[in-house]
XYZ file of C-alpha atoms in Angstrom:
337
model
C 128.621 -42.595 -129.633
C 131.197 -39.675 -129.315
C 130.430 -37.890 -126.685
C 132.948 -34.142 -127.190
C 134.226 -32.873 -124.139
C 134.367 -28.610 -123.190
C 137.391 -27.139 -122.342
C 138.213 -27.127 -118.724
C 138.995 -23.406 -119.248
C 135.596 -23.499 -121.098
C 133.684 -24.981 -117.976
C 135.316 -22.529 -114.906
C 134.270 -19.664 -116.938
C 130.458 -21.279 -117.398
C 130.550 -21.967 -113.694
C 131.733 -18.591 -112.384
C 129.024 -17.181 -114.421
C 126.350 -19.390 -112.931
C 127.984 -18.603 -109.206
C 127.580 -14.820 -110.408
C 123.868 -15.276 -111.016
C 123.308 -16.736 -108.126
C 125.102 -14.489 -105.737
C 123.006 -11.872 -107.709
C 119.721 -13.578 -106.718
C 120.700 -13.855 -103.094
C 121.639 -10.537 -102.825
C 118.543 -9.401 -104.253
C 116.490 -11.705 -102.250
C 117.988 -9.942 -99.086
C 117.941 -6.536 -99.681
C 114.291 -6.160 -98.333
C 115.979 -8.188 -94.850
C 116.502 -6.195 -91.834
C 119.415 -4.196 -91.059
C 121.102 -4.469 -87.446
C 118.110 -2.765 -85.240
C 119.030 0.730 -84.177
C 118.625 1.897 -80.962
C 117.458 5.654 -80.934
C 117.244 8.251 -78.218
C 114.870 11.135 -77.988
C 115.849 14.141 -75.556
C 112.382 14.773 -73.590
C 112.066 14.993 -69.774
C 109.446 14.254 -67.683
C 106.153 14.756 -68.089
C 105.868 14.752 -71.884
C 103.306 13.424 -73.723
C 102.881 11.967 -77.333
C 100.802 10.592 -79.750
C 99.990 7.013 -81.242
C 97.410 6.010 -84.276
C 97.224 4.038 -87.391
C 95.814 2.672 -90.700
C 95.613 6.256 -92.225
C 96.168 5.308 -95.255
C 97.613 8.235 -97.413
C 96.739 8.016 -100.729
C 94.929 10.253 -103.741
C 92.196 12.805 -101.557
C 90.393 12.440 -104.448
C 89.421 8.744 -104.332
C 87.333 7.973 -101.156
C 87.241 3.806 -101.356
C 91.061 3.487 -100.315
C 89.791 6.052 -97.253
C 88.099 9.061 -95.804
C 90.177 12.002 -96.604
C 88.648 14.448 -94.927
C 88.774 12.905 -91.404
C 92.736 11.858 -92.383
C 93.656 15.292 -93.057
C 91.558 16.705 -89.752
C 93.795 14.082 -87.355
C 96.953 15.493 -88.927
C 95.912 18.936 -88.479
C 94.536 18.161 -85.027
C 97.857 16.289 -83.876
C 100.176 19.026 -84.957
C 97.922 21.193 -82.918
C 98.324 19.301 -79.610
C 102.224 19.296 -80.248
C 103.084 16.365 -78.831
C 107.268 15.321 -78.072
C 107.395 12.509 -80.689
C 104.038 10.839 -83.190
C 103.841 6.774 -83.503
C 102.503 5.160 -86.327
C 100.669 1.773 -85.693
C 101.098 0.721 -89.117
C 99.727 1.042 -92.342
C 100.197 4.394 -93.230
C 99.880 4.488 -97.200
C 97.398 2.628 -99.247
C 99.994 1.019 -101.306
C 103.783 0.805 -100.176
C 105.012 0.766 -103.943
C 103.223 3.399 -104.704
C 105.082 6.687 -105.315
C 102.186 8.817 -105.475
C 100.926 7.611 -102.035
C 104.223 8.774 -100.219
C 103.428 11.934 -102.040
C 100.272 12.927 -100.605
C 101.972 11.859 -96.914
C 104.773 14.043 -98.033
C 102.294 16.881 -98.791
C 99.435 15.724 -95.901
C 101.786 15.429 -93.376
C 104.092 19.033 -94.117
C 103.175 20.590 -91.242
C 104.527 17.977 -88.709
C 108.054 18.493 -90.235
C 107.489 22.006 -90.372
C 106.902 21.796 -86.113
C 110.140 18.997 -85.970
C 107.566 16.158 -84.571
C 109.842 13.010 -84.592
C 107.710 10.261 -86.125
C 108.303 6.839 -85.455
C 106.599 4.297 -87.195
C 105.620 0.611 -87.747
C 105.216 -1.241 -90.641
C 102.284 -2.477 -91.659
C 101.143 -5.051 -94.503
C 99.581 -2.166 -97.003
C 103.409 -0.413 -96.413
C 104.332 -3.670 -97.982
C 102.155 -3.792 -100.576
C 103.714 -4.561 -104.195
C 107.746 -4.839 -104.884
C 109.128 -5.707 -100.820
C 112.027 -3.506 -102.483
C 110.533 -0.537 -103.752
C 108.208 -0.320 -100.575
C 111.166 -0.579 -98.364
C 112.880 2.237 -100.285
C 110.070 4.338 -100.341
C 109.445 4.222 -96.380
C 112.956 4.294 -95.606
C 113.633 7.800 -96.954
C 110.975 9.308 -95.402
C 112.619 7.680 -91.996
C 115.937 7.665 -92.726
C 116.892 7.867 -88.913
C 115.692 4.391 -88.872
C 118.770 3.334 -91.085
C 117.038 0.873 -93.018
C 116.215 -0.998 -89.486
C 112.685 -2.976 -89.771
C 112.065 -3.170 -85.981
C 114.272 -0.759 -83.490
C 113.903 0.642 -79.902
C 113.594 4.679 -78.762
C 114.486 5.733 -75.192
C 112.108 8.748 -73.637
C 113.453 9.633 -70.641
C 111.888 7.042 -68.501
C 110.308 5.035 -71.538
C 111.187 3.128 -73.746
C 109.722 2.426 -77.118
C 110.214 -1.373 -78.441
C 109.128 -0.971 -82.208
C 108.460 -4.320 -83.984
C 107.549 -5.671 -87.743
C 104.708 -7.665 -87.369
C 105.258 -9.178 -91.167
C 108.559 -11.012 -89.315
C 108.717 -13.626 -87.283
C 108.015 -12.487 -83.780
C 108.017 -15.689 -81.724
C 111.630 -17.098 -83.602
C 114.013 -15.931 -85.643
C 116.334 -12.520 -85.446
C 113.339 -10.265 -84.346
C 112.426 -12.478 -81.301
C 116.386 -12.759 -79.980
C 116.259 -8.683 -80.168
C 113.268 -8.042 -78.542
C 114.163 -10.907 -75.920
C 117.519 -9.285 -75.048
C 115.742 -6.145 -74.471
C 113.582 -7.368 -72.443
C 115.888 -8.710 -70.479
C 118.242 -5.729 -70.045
C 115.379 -2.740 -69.391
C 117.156 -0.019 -67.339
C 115.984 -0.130 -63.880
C 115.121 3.936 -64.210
C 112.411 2.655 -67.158
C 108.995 3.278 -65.393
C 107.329 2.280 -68.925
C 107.644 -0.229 -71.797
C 105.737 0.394 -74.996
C 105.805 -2.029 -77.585
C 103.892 -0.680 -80.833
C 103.227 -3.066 -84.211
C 100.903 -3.197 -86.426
C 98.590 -6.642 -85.458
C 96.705 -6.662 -82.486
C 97.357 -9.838 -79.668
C 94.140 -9.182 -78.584
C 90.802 -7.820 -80.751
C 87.034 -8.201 -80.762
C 86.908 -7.957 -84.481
C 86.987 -10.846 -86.631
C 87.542 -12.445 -89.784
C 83.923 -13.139 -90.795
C 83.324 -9.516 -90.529
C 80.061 -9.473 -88.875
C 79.394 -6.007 -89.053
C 81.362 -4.971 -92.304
C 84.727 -5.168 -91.474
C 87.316 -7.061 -88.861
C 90.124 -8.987 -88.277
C 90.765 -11.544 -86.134
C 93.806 -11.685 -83.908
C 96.638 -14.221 -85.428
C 98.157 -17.147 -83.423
C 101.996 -15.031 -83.032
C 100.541 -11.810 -81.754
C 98.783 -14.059 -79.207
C 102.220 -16.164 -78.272
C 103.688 -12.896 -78.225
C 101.211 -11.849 -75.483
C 101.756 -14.442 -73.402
C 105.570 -13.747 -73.139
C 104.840 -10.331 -72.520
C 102.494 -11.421 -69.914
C 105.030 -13.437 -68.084
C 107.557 -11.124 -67.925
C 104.899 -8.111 -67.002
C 104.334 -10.551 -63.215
C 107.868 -9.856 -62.243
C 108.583 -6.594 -63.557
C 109.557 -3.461 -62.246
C 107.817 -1.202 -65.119
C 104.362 -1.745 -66.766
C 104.362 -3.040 -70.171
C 101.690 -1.586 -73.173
C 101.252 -2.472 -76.661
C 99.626 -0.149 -78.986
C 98.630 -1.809 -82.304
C 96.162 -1.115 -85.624
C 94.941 -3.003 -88.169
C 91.052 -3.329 -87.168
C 89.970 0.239 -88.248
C 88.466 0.975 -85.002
C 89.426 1.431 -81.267
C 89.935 -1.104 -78.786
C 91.464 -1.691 -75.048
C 92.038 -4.854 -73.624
C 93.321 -5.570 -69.955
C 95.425 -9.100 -69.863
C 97.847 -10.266 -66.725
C 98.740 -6.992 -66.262
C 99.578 -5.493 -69.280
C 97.476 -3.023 -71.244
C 96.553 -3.457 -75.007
C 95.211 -0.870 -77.102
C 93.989 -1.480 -80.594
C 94.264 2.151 -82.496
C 94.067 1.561 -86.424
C 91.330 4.619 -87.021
C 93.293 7.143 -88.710
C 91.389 7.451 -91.892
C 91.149 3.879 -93.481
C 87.355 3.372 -93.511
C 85.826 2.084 -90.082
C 83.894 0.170 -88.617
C 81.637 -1.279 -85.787
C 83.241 -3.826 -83.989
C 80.704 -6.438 -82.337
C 82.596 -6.296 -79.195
C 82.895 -9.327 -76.391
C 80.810 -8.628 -72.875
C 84.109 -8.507 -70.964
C 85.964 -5.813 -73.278
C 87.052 -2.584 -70.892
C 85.401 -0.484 -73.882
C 82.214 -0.844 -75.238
C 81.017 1.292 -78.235
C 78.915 0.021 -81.427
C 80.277 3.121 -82.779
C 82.811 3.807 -85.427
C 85.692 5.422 -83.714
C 88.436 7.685 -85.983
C 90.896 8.551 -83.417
C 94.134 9.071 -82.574
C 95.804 8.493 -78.832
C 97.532 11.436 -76.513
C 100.017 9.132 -73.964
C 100.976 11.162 -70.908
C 103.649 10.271 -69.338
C 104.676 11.259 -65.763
C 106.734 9.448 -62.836
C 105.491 6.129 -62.248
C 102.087 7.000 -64.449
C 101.465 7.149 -67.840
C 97.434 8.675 -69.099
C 96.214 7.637 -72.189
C 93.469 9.433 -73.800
C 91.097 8.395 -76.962
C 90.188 11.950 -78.809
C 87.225 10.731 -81.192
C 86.304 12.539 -84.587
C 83.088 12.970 -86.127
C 83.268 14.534 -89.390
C 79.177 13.482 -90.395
C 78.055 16.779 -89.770
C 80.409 18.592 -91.825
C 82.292 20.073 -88.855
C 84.530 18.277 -86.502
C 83.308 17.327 -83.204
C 85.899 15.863 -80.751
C 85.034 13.789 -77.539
C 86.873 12.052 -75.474
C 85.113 8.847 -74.845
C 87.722 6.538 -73.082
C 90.736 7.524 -71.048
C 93.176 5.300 -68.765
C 95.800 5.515 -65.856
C 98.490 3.286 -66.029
C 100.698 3.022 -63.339
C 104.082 1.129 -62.175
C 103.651 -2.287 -60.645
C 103.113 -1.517 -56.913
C 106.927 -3.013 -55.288
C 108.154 -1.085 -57.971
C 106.572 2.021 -56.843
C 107.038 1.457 -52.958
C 110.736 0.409 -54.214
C 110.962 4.402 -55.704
C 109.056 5.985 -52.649
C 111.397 4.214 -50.129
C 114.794 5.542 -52.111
């Protein structure tokens, strides 16, 4: 049997191709990987106050299954109104992350908060993902190009600071947990407050076998995450609170010491959340909402304004509100100085 042999020249130039293709795959398989997290800084002084919501879903006004348009478009008008120093976004804030169109109508929704210079800082959340990782990226990135392509970052507020994660990644290993750990670990000592914001909630009432029409149940990594955050909050010298979406309704939850709010009404349709006996909150209500966070020395005030659109005219209450303050030695620490 003759067997014919190729050309070594032959077989280098077959294997550089093949080592071409496959640096080509790699490269394209990372693109949609995080960036080294940026660390922003926001010039506000104390007090200042801003806003946090979610799941509002941007998408065609036309088409009310994706959301409620109406109430989505009264929030944004109602936020720029209250002019607060900076907006967060708790995830989830198109209908489909590959979808040019969407990013259009939160280009054209959302004009007037550019038009007042309202930072916006967002999270991702899994409908920004939705589709092409790639194309979703790109289309989220340049409307926040200050993130610089960064998937999870940090802002400083005068004496806050903002700890921005994607809950998509790997929170509990892995790139996103050595980041957040190291800033946990290095908080300035004139930090009074430590928000974390991202899009799945550690704690929720809601579940998965959506009793009442609608719910998610929380996932074993926000939990681990809570417990770390937990830990940490019994020896530290600012309070920690995490602001999250996903369950289209409005939540609060009170664990070893640190404050969990559950804000994912912005527009995506909501619903009644059969909530547990020992939940701080307790409405059977749907709740579209968005949060006003006041910040002052040692004490931050965070406020749930309510929309009801079912009359035809908006009606705003203000059925939950919170003080948050600085763990006590921290506080006596402060008075003493």
């Amino acid at each position: 049997m003759n067997s014919r042999r190729i050309p070594f020249a032959q077989t280098a130039v077959v294997l550089f191709a093949i080592a071409t293709v496959l640096a080509l795959t790699c490269c394209t398989r990372k693109s949609s990987a995080q960036t080294p997290a940026v660390d922003l800084k926001l010039d506000v002084k104390v007090p200042f106050r801003f806003v946090a919501y979610g799941d509002t879903r941007f998408h065609d006004p036309k088409d009310f299954e994706a959301a409620n348009p109406p109430v989505r478009m009264a929030l944004v008008q109602a936020i720029a109104d209250a002019n607060p120093a900076f907006i967060c976004f708790s995830g989830d804030i198109v209908y489909n992350g590959y979808d040019a169109d969407d990013w259009k109508v939160w280009d054209s929704e959302t004009a007037i908060w550019r038009e007042k210079k309202i930072p916006i800082y967002p999270a991702l959340g899994n409908h920004d993902l939705h589709g092409d990782p790639n194309v979703a990226l790109g289309n989220y990135f340049q409307r926040f190009p200050d993130l610089q392509k960064s998937r999870y970052y940090s802002v400083r507020a005068a004496n806050s600071l903002l700890l921005v994660l994607d809950s998509s990644m790997d929170e509990a290993g892995g790139p996103q947990e050595h980041w957040l750990t190291d800033k946990l670990d290095h908080v300035p000592p004139e930090v009074d407050f430590v928000f974390l914001m991202f899009h799945h909630p550690p704690y929720s009432s809601s579940s998965d076998e959506k009793a009442l029409g609608g719910g998610h149940s929380a996932r074993s990594t926000e939990q681990a995450l809570a417990k770390m955050l937990e830990q940490r909050q019994t020896h530290a010298h600012y309070r920690i609170v995490v602001i999250s979406g996903h369950v289209h309704n409005y939540e609060r939850h009170e664990h070893g010491g640190v404050t969990y709010f559950v804000s994912g009404g912005g527009a995506a349709h909501a619903y009644p959340i059969e909530r547990a006996p020992g939940d701080p909150f307790q409405s059977k209500e749907i709740n579209y909402h968005y949060l006003v966070v006041e910040v002052e020395h040692q004490q931050v005030k965070v406020t749930m304004n309510r929309l009801d659109l079912t009359s035809g005219k908006p009606v705003w209450t203000q059925p939950d509100s919170l003080k948050i303050s600085v763990p006590a030695a921290a506080a006596a620490h402060a008075a003493g100085q």
